[in-house]
Structures are given as C-alpha cells and as structure tokens.
Amino acid sequence: MSKIILTGDRPTGKLHIGHYVGSLRRRVELQNSGEYEKIFIMIADAQALTDNADNPEKVRQNIIEVALDYLSAGLDPSKVNILIQSQIPELTELSFYYMNLVTVSRLQRNPTVKSEIQMRNFETSIPVGFFCYPISQAADITAFKATTVPVGDDQLPMIEQTREIVRKFNDIYGETLVLPDAQIATDEASRRLPGTDGGAKMSKSLGNCIYLSETPADLKTKVMSMYTDPDHIKITDPGKIEGNTVFTYLDAFARPEHFEEYLPDYSNLDELKEHYQRGGLGDVKVKKFLLAVLEETLQPIRARRGEYQQDIAGVYDILKKGSDAAREAAAATLDEVRAAMKINYFTDEALIAEHIKKYKQ
Ligand code: TRP
C-alpha cells in the first residue's frame, strides 16, 4: 500500500516554534525521505471557523501567514500539496456521512474537545460545528487515504476517533477507508514545548510564543526574559533543570554541533545541565547559548520567508494548485465512498438494470 501523509493546522495565527518542534520539522524530514507517494498539508480554515464563526477576517488573514510559515520551514511545493480545507467540498460531504457513525457521548468524551470547550467557555453553549470538528478531521484524513498523520500530541484523540470511524465504516459498508497512524515527536520536550513564561503551552493570547518569523531583536528580548528557576538567584546557587524553560528548549533544539560552535567548554547538554545543577553557571550564559541555537535554527527560515514574501501571488498560486490536486484525490475517494454506501444512483448501471427488470411487463 502506498504511504500517504495528511496533516494540517488551523489558520488562527502565525506558527510558532512549538509547532516547529512538535510537528513541522518532522514533516519536512518525511517530505525529504522520499518514502511517501503523496503528501497533503492542509490549512484548516473550515475547522478554524468552528470556533471563530464571528471572525472570518482573522481566518482569512492567517491563511497566507500559515502558508508562508510552511514554505519557510522547508515544505517544498514540488513535493507536497498545500491546500485550503474549505476549497475541497468533498470533505464536508464526507463529514455528513461520518456523523451517522459517531455518538454524541463519544464526542463528549474526546479529551481535546473537552479541554477546548473549557478554554473557550463554551460549556453552556457549544456550537454544533465545533462539537463535531473531530468528525470533520476524520474526513480530512480519510479523504486522502492518509496512512500517516504527523501531529502534535494534543491531536492524538482526533486520530483515535478517526480510526474508530474508519473501522466502523469499513465494517458496515465494506473495506473502503484506510486506517491512519499518528506520528508524534519522539522526545518529551518537543512534544510539549512550554511558553516562554514557563506556562504549559505557547498561546498567542498569553503572549508567550516565539514565532517562526520572529525578528532577531524580538527573539533576543524573548529569550533573555525567559522563565528559568526562580530560586537560582546567585550564579553560585545550585539551579533546577526540571520546569526550567530554557533547558526544556535546549532539550528540543540543541545538538552537539551547537556546543562545538557556541559553547565549546561543554561537549553536550548533559554536561551543561550538570554544571547548572551543581551551581556556578549563570542564567545569562545559558540563555545566550539558547539564543545562538535558536538564531541558527530560525535564520534560514526567516530568510526563506523573506523571499516568499516578495512573491505573494506565487504563494497563492501554490495554494491553488495544491487545493486542485487535493480536490481530485478527495473526489476519487468520494466516488468509492458513495458506491460503498449505495448512493451512487447514476453511475450504477446494475441498479438501473435491476429496476428496469423489476417493472418490465
Ligand atoms: N486540529 C488541527 C489543529 O488544531 C488541525 C487539523 C485539521 C488537522 N484537520 C487536520 C491536523 C487533519 C491533522 C489532520 O492544529
């Protein structure tokens, strides 16, 4: 069976380095591995509208931002289709059929939906579209017959729900859909990169994000004011690594080459951590090292963004081509789905013949 990737993001803001280590850099690796026959990366505008129905301008403005972030992170339009979800109406059709295979109580149990409902104060009035977005996400994944879904670990319940829908569909209507697997980052720090304030997650509204497109000056300000160990006051004090955001970021980003280049007194992160815990290593030195590592990571991304920003019409063209190719793939799946569900009246000659025979006198 051919290997196919589908994944995506909601266009509600620029992508940040949490997206990068959580999923984006893996997508680029998978793209370059040559192992995948087709790769679809979706800008999930319809899903973004499920909790931003009153703010379509926000979604509209962020499509180009996410597209620029994708391209600058290294997704290559000659290898992947970048598509806009709403431009593939087959996805909506498929969602409607899947709704018959999912119960309200199952959706209520979805942990990601649960916590999002809380975060948005939706408890008393949940928009139906929002409540059902895991079903639409199952449609996103299965319409492209994706085998592999590289995502952040908050998306695991969505993939689980998708797998249930696939099993149920195939069970009732015959083997049609492909069972997808999630792929998440292998290390803890990359799976859950905290905000610069040490908060559990980067979030635009909390102002604790480092964006992929961060300028060098803003990057410096943000890194130098990052949360560390509040009890590490004097350089000579022993410091804590656990919950120390600077070290968590180093876990996610630092490689041995970075030590060689920027901090040759240490050969790896373990040595640096050991010194910090022992005492005698100041926060500023560690932060400066992190800044160098992040700058090295973000510099090429920023440069590529600069180039694409000079060709916005070209970026829209990439999105149009990606969406067209995606629509073709989804339409082919929908043909199979309609046939399996016996709603392919006009292309099923056997059905027509059967009914001719039934009423022939
Ligand atoms: N729910 C994802 C997010 O919040 C976006 C998304 C929509 C997605 N459809 C998808 C991710 C399909 C993976 C597969 O970022």
Coordinates of C-alpha atoms and ligand atoms in Angstrom, one line a residue:
M1 CA 0.0 0.0 0.0
S2 CA 1.3 3.4 -0.9
K3 CA 2.2 5.7 2.0
I4 CA 0.4 9.0 2.1
I5 CA 0.6 11.9 4.6
L6 CA -2.1 14.3 5.6
T7 CA -1.8 16.8 8.3
G8 CA -2.6 20.5 8.9
D9 CA -3.1 23.4 11.1
R10 CA -5.8 25.9 11.9
P11 CA -5.1 29.4 10.4
T12 CA -5.7 31.4 13.6
G13 CA -2.3 32.9 13.9
K14 CA 1.3 32.6 12.8
L15 CA 3.0 29.3 13.6
H16 CA 5.5 29.3 16.5
I17 CA 8.5 27.2 17.5
G18 CA 6.2 24.8 19.4
H19 CA 4.6 23.9 16.1
Y20 CA 8.0 23.6 14.6
V21 CA 9.5 21.0 17.1
G22 CA 6.1 19.4 17.6
S23 CA 5.4 18.6 14.0
L24 CA 6.7 20.9 11.3
R25 CA 10.3 19.8 11.3
R26 CA 9.2 16.2 11.2
R27 CA 7.0 16.9 8.2
V28 CA 10.0 18.4 6.3
E29 CA 12.1 15.3 7.2
L30 CA 9.3 13.0 6.0
Q31 CA 8.9 15.1 2.8
N32 CA 12.6 14.6 2.1
S33 CA 12.7 10.9 3.0
G34 CA 11.2 10.1 -0.4
E35 CA 9.1 7.4 1.3
Y36 CA 5.8 9.0 0.7
E37 CA 3.9 8.8 -2.5
K38 CA 1.7 11.8 -1.8
I39 CA 1.8 14.5 0.9
F40 CA -1.1 16.8 1.7
I41 CA -0.7 19.7 4.1
M42 CA -3.9 21.4 5.0
I43 CA -4.7 24.9 6.1
A44 CA -7.8 24.0 8.1
D45 CA -9.8 27.2 7.6
A46 CA -13.2 25.5 7.9
Q47 CA -12.1 24.0 11.2
A48 CA -10.8 27.4 12.4
L49 CA -14.3 28.8 11.7
T50 CA -15.9 26.3 14.0
D51 CA -14.8 28.5 16.9
N52 CA -14.3 31.7 15.0
A53 CA -17.6 32.0 13.2
D54 CA -17.9 35.6 14.1
N55 CA -14.3 36.4 13.0
P56 CA -13.9 35.3 9.4
E57 CA -11.4 38.1 8.7
K58 CA -9.0 36.6 11.2
V59 CA -9.1 33.2 9.5
R60 CA -8.7 34.8 6.0
Q61 CA -5.7 36.9 7.1
N62 CA -3.9 34.0 8.6
I63 CA -4.1 31.7 5.6
I64 CA -1.2 33.5 3.9
E65 CA 0.7 33.6 7.2
V66 CA 0.5 29.8 7.7
A67 CA 1.3 29.2 4.1
L68 CA 4.4 31.4 4.4
D69 CA 5.4 29.6 7.6
Y70 CA 5.0 26.2 5.9
L71 CA 7.1 27.3 2.9
S72 CA 9.7 29.0 5.1
A73 CA 10.1 26.0 7.3
G74 CA 11.1 24.0 4.3
L75 CA 8.0 22.4 2.9
D76 CA 8.6 22.2 -0.8
P77 CA 5.6 22.8 -3.1
S78 CA 7.2 20.5 -5.7
K79 CA 6.9 17.6 -3.2
V80 CA 3.8 18.5 -1.1
N81 CA 0.4 19.8 -1.9
I82 CA -0.5 22.7 0.4
L83 CA -4.3 23.0 0.3
I84 CA -7.0 25.1 1.8
Q85 CA -9.6 22.9 3.5
S86 CA -12.8 24.9 2.5
Q87 CA -11.9 24.6 -1.2
I88 CA -12.5 20.8 -1.0
P89 CA -16.3 20.5 -0.7
E90 CA -16.0 16.7 -0.7
L91 CA -14.7 17.0 2.9
T92 CA -18.0 18.4 4.0
E93 CA -20.0 15.7 2.3
L94 CA -17.9 13.0 3.9
S95 CA -18.2 14.6 7.3
F96 CA -22.0 14.4 7.0
Y97 CA -21.9 10.7 6.3
Y98 CA -19.5 10.1 9.2
M99 CA -21.9 11.9 11.6
N100 CA -24.1 8.8 11.4
L101 CA -21.2 6.7 12.8
V102 CA -20.4 8.7 15.9
T103 CA -22.4 9.2 19.0
V104 CA -22.8 12.4 21.0
S105 CA -21.5 10.8 24.1
R106 CA -18.4 9.6 22.2
L107 CA -17.7 13.2 21.1
Q108 CA -18.2 14.4 24.7
R109 CA -15.5 12.0 25.8
N110 CA -12.9 13.3 23.4
P111 CA -10.3 14.8 25.7
T112 CA -9.1 17.5 23.3
V113 CA -12.7 18.7 22.7
K114 CA -13.3 18.6 26.4
S115 CA -10.4 20.9 27.3
E116 CA -11.1 23.2 24.3
I117 CA -14.7 23.6 25.4
Q118 CA -13.4 24.6 28.8
M119 CA -10.8 27.0 27.4
R120 CA -13.4 28.8 25.3
N121 CA -16.1 28.9 28.0
F122 CA -18.4 27.0 25.6
E123 CA -19.7 24.8 28.4
T124 CA -23.3 26.2 28.2
S125 CA -23.5 26.8 24.5
I126 CA -21.3 24.7 22.3
P127 CA -21.6 25.4 18.6
V128 CA -22.6 22.2 16.9
G129 CA -20.0 22.7 14.2
F130 CA -17.3 23.0 16.9
F131 CA -18.6 19.9 18.7
C132 CA -18.4 17.9 15.5
Y133 CA -14.9 19.0 14.3
P134 CA -13.3 15.7 15.2
I135 CA -15.6 14.1 12.7
S136 CA -14.6 16.7 10.1
Q137 CA -11.0 16.0 10.9
A138 CA -11.6 12.3 10.3
A139 CA -12.9 13.3 6.9
D140 CA -9.8 15.4 6.3
I141 CA -7.6 12.4 7.0
T142 CA -9.5 9.7 5.2
A143 CA -10.5 11.6 2.1
F144 CA -6.8 11.4 1.1
K145 CA -6.4 7.8 2.3
A146 CA -3.7 9.0 4.6
T147 CA -1.6 6.3 6.2
T148 CA 0.5 8.7 8.3
V149 CA -0.6 11.8 10.2
P150 CA 2.3 13.8 11.8
V151 CA 0.8 16.0 14.5
G152 CA 1.4 17.4 17.9
D153 CA 0.4 15.1 20.7
D154 CA -2.8 17.1 21.5
Q155 CA -4.1 15.7 18.3
L156 CA -3.9 12.0 19.3
P157 CA -7.5 11.8 20.4
M158 CA -8.5 13.0 16.9
I159 CA -6.6 10.2 15.2
E160 CA -8.1 7.7 17.6
Q161 CA -11.6 9.0 16.8
T162 CA -10.7 8.8 13.1
R163 CA -9.6 5.1 13.5
E164 CA -12.9 4.3 15.1
I165 CA -14.8 5.9 12.2
V166 CA -12.7 4.0 9.7
R167 CA -13.3 0.7 11.4
K168 CA -17.0 1.3 11.7
F169 CA -17.3 2.5 8.1
N170 CA -15.4 -0.5 6.7
D171 CA -17.4 -2.8 8.9
I172 CA -20.8 -1.6 7.6
Y173 CA -20.0 -0.7 4.0
G174 CA -17.1 -2.9 3.1
E175 CA -13.4 -2.3 3.1
T176 CA -13.1 1.3 1.7
L177 CA -11.1 3.5 4.0
V178 CA -7.5 3.4 5.1
L179 CA -6.6 3.2 8.8
P180 CA -4.2 6.0 9.6
D181 CA -1.4 6.2 12.2
A182 CA -0.4 9.3 14.1
Q183 CA 3.3 10.3 14.2
I184 CA 4.4 12.4 17.1
A185 CA 7.8 13.8 18.2
T186 CA 9.9 11.3 19.9
D187 CA 11.2 13.4 22.8
E188 CA 9.1 14.9 25.6
A189 CA 10.4 18.5 25.2
S190 CA 9.4 18.6 21.5
R191 CA 6.0 17.1 22.2
R192 CA 5.2 19.8 24.8
L193 CA 7.2 22.9 24.3
P194 CA 6.1 25.3 27.1
G195 CA 5.6 29.0 26.6
T196 CA 8.5 31.4 27.3
D197 CA 6.8 32.2 30.7
G198 CA 7.0 28.5 31.7
G199 CA 3.3 28.1 31.1
A200 CA 2.1 24.7 29.8
K201 CA 1.6 25.8 26.2
M202 CA 2.5 28.5 23.8
S203 CA -0.6 30.6 23.1
K204 CA -1.0 33.8 21.2
S205 CA -3.4 35.2 23.8
L206 CA -0.9 34.6 26.6
G207 CA 1.9 36.4 24.7
N208 CA 4.3 33.6 25.5
C209 CA 5.2 32.5 22.0
I210 CA 8.3 32.6 19.9
Y211 CA 7.2 32.7 16.3
L212 CA 8.9 31.1 13.4
S213 CA 9.1 34.5 11.8
E214 CA 10.5 36.3 14.9
T215 CA 13.0 39.1 14.1
P216 CA 16.5 38.7 15.6
A217 CA 15.8 41.6 18.0
D218 CA 12.5 40.3 19.3
L219 CA 13.9 36.8 19.6
K220 CA 16.7 38.2 21.8
T221 CA 14.3 40.1 24.0
K222 CA 12.1 37.0 24.4
V223 CA 14.9 34.6 25.1
M224 CA 16.7 36.9 27.6
S225 CA 13.5 37.3 29.6
M226 CA 12.5 33.6 29.6
Y227 CA 11.4 31.8 32.8
T228 CA 14.1 29.8 34.5
D229 CA 14.5 28.6 38.1
P230 CA 13.1 31.4 40.3
D231 CA 15.3 30.2 43.2
H232 CA 18.5 30.4 41.2
I233 CA 19.5 33.9 42.2
K234 CA 23.2 34.0 42.5
I235 CA 25.4 32.3 39.9
T236 CA 26.9 30.1 42.6
D237 CA 23.5 28.8 43.7
P238 CA 22.6 25.3 42.5
G239 CA 19.9 25.5 39.8
K240 CA 17.0 23.3 38.9
I241 CA 16.5 21.8 35.4
E242 CA 13.0 20.5 35.9
G243 CA 10.5 23.1 34.8
N244 CA 13.3 25.4 33.7
T245 CA 12.0 26.5 30.3
V246 CA 15.5 27.4 28.9
F247 CA 16.7 23.9 29.4
T248 CA 13.4 22.4 28.0
Y249 CA 14.0 24.5 24.9
L250 CA 17.6 23.3 24.7
D251 CA 16.3 19.7 25.0
A252 CA 14.2 20.3 21.9
F253 CA 16.7 22.3 19.9
A254 CA 20.3 21.9 20.9
R255 CA 22.6 19.5 19.0
P256 CA 26.3 18.6 19.7
E257 CA 27.3 20.8 16.8
H258 CA 25.8 23.8 18.6
F259 CA 28.1 23.1 21.5
E260 CA 31.2 22.9 19.3
E261 CA 30.3 26.2 17.7
Y262 CA 28.9 28.3 20.5
L263 CA 29.9 26.7 23.8
P264 CA 33.0 24.6 23.3
D265 CA 33.6 24.3 27.1
Y266 CA 30.9 21.7 27.2
S267 CA 30.5 18.8 24.9
N268 CA 26.8 18.2 25.3
L269 CA 23.7 19.2 27.1
D270 CA 24.1 16.8 30.0
E271 CA 27.4 18.5 30.9
L272 CA 25.8 21.9 30.8
K273 CA 22.8 20.7 33.0
E274 CA 25.2 19.1 35.5
H275 CA 27.1 22.4 35.9
Y276 CA 23.9 24.3 36.3
Q277 CA 22.6 21.9 39.0
R278 CA 26.0 22.0 40.8
G279 CA 26.0 25.8 40.9
G280 CA 28.4 28.2 39.3
L281 CA 26.6 28.6 36.0
G282 CA 24.6 31.8 35.4
D283 CA 21.3 32.0 33.6
V284 CA 22.6 34.7 31.2
K285 CA 25.2 32.3 29.8
V286 CA 22.7 29.6 29.2
K287 CA 20.2 32.0 27.7
K288 CA 22.9 33.4 25.3
F289 CA 23.6 29.8 24.2
L290 CA 19.9 29.1 23.6
L291 CA 19.7 32.4 21.7
A292 CA 22.5 31.3 19.4
V293 CA 20.9 27.9 18.9
L294 CA 17.5 29.4 18.1
E295 CA 19.0 32.1 15.8
E296 CA 20.9 29.4 13.9
T297 CA 17.6 27.4 13.5
L298 CA 15.4 30.4 12.6
Q299 CA 17.8 32.3 10.4
P300 CA 17.3 30.2 7.3
I301 CA 13.5 30.0 7.9
R302 CA 13.4 33.8 8.2
A303 CA 15.4 34.2 5.0
R304 CA 13.2 31.9 3.0
R305 CA 10.1 33.7 4.3
G306 CA 11.6 37.0 3.1
E307 CA 11.9 35.5 -0.4
Y308 CA 8.4 34.1 -0.5
Q309 CA 7.0 37.4 0.9
Q310 CA 8.3 39.0 -2.3
D311 CA 6.1 36.7 -4.4
I312 CA 2.7 36.6 -2.6
A313 CA 0.9 35.9 -5.9
G314 CA 3.2 32.9 -6.4
V315 CA 2.2 31.7 -2.9
Y316 CA -1.5 31.9 -3.7
D317 CA -0.7 30.0 -6.9
I318 CA 0.9 27.3 -4.8
L319 CA -2.2 27.1 -2.7
K320 CA -4.5 27.0 -5.7
K321 CA -2.5 24.2 -7.3
G322 CA -2.3 22.3 -4.1
S323 CA -6.0 22.6 -3.5
D324 CA -6.8 21.5 -7.0
A325 CA -4.7 18.4 -6.7
A326 CA -6.2 17.7 -3.3
R327 CA -9.7 18.0 -4.6
E328 CA -9.0 15.5 -7.3
A329 CA -7.7 13.0 -4.7
A330 CA -10.7 13.6 -2.4
A331 CA -13.2 13.3 -5.3
A332 CA -11.8 9.9 -6.2
T333 CA -12.3 8.7 -2.6
L334 CA -15.8 10.1 -2.5
D335 CA -16.7 8.1 -5.6
E336 CA -15.7 4.9 -3.7
V337 CA -17.5 6.1 -0.6
R338 CA -20.7 6.7 -2.4
A339 CA -20.5 3.4 -4.2
A340 CA -19.9 1.6 -0.8
M341 CA -22.8 3.5 0.8
K342 CA -25.1 2.7 -2.2
I343 CA -25.8 6.3 -3.0
N344 CA -24.2 6.2 -6.5
Y345 CA -27.5 6.0 -8.4
F346 CA -26.4 7.5 -11.7
T347 CA -23.2 5.6 -12.1
D348 CA -24.6 2.2 -11.0
E349 CA -25.8 0.6 -14.2
A350 CA -26.6 -2.7 -12.4
L351 CA -29.1 -0.8 -10.2
I352 CA -30.9 0.8 -13.2
A353 CA -30.9 -2.6 -15.0
E354 CA -32.4 -4.2 -11.9
H355 CA -35.2 -1.7 -11.7
I356 CA -35.9 -2.0 -15.4
K357 CA -36.3 -5.7 -14.9
K358 CA -38.4 -5.3 -11.8
Y359 CA -41.1 -3.3 -13.7
K360 CA -40.9 -4.9 -17.1
Q361 CA -44.2 -6.3 -18.1
Ligands
TRP1 N1 -6.9 20.1 14.5 C1 -5.6 20.5 13.9 C2 -5.1 21.7 14.8 O1 -5.8 22.2 15.6 C3 -5.8 21.0 12.5 C4 -6.3 19.9 11.6 C5 -7.4 19.9 10.8 C6 -5.6 18.7 11.3 N2 -7.5 18.8 10.1 C7 -6.5 18.0 10.4 C8 -4.5 18.0 11.7 C9 -6.2 16.7 9.9 C10 -4.2 16.7 11.3 C11 -5.1 16.1 10.3 O2 -4.0 22.2 14.5

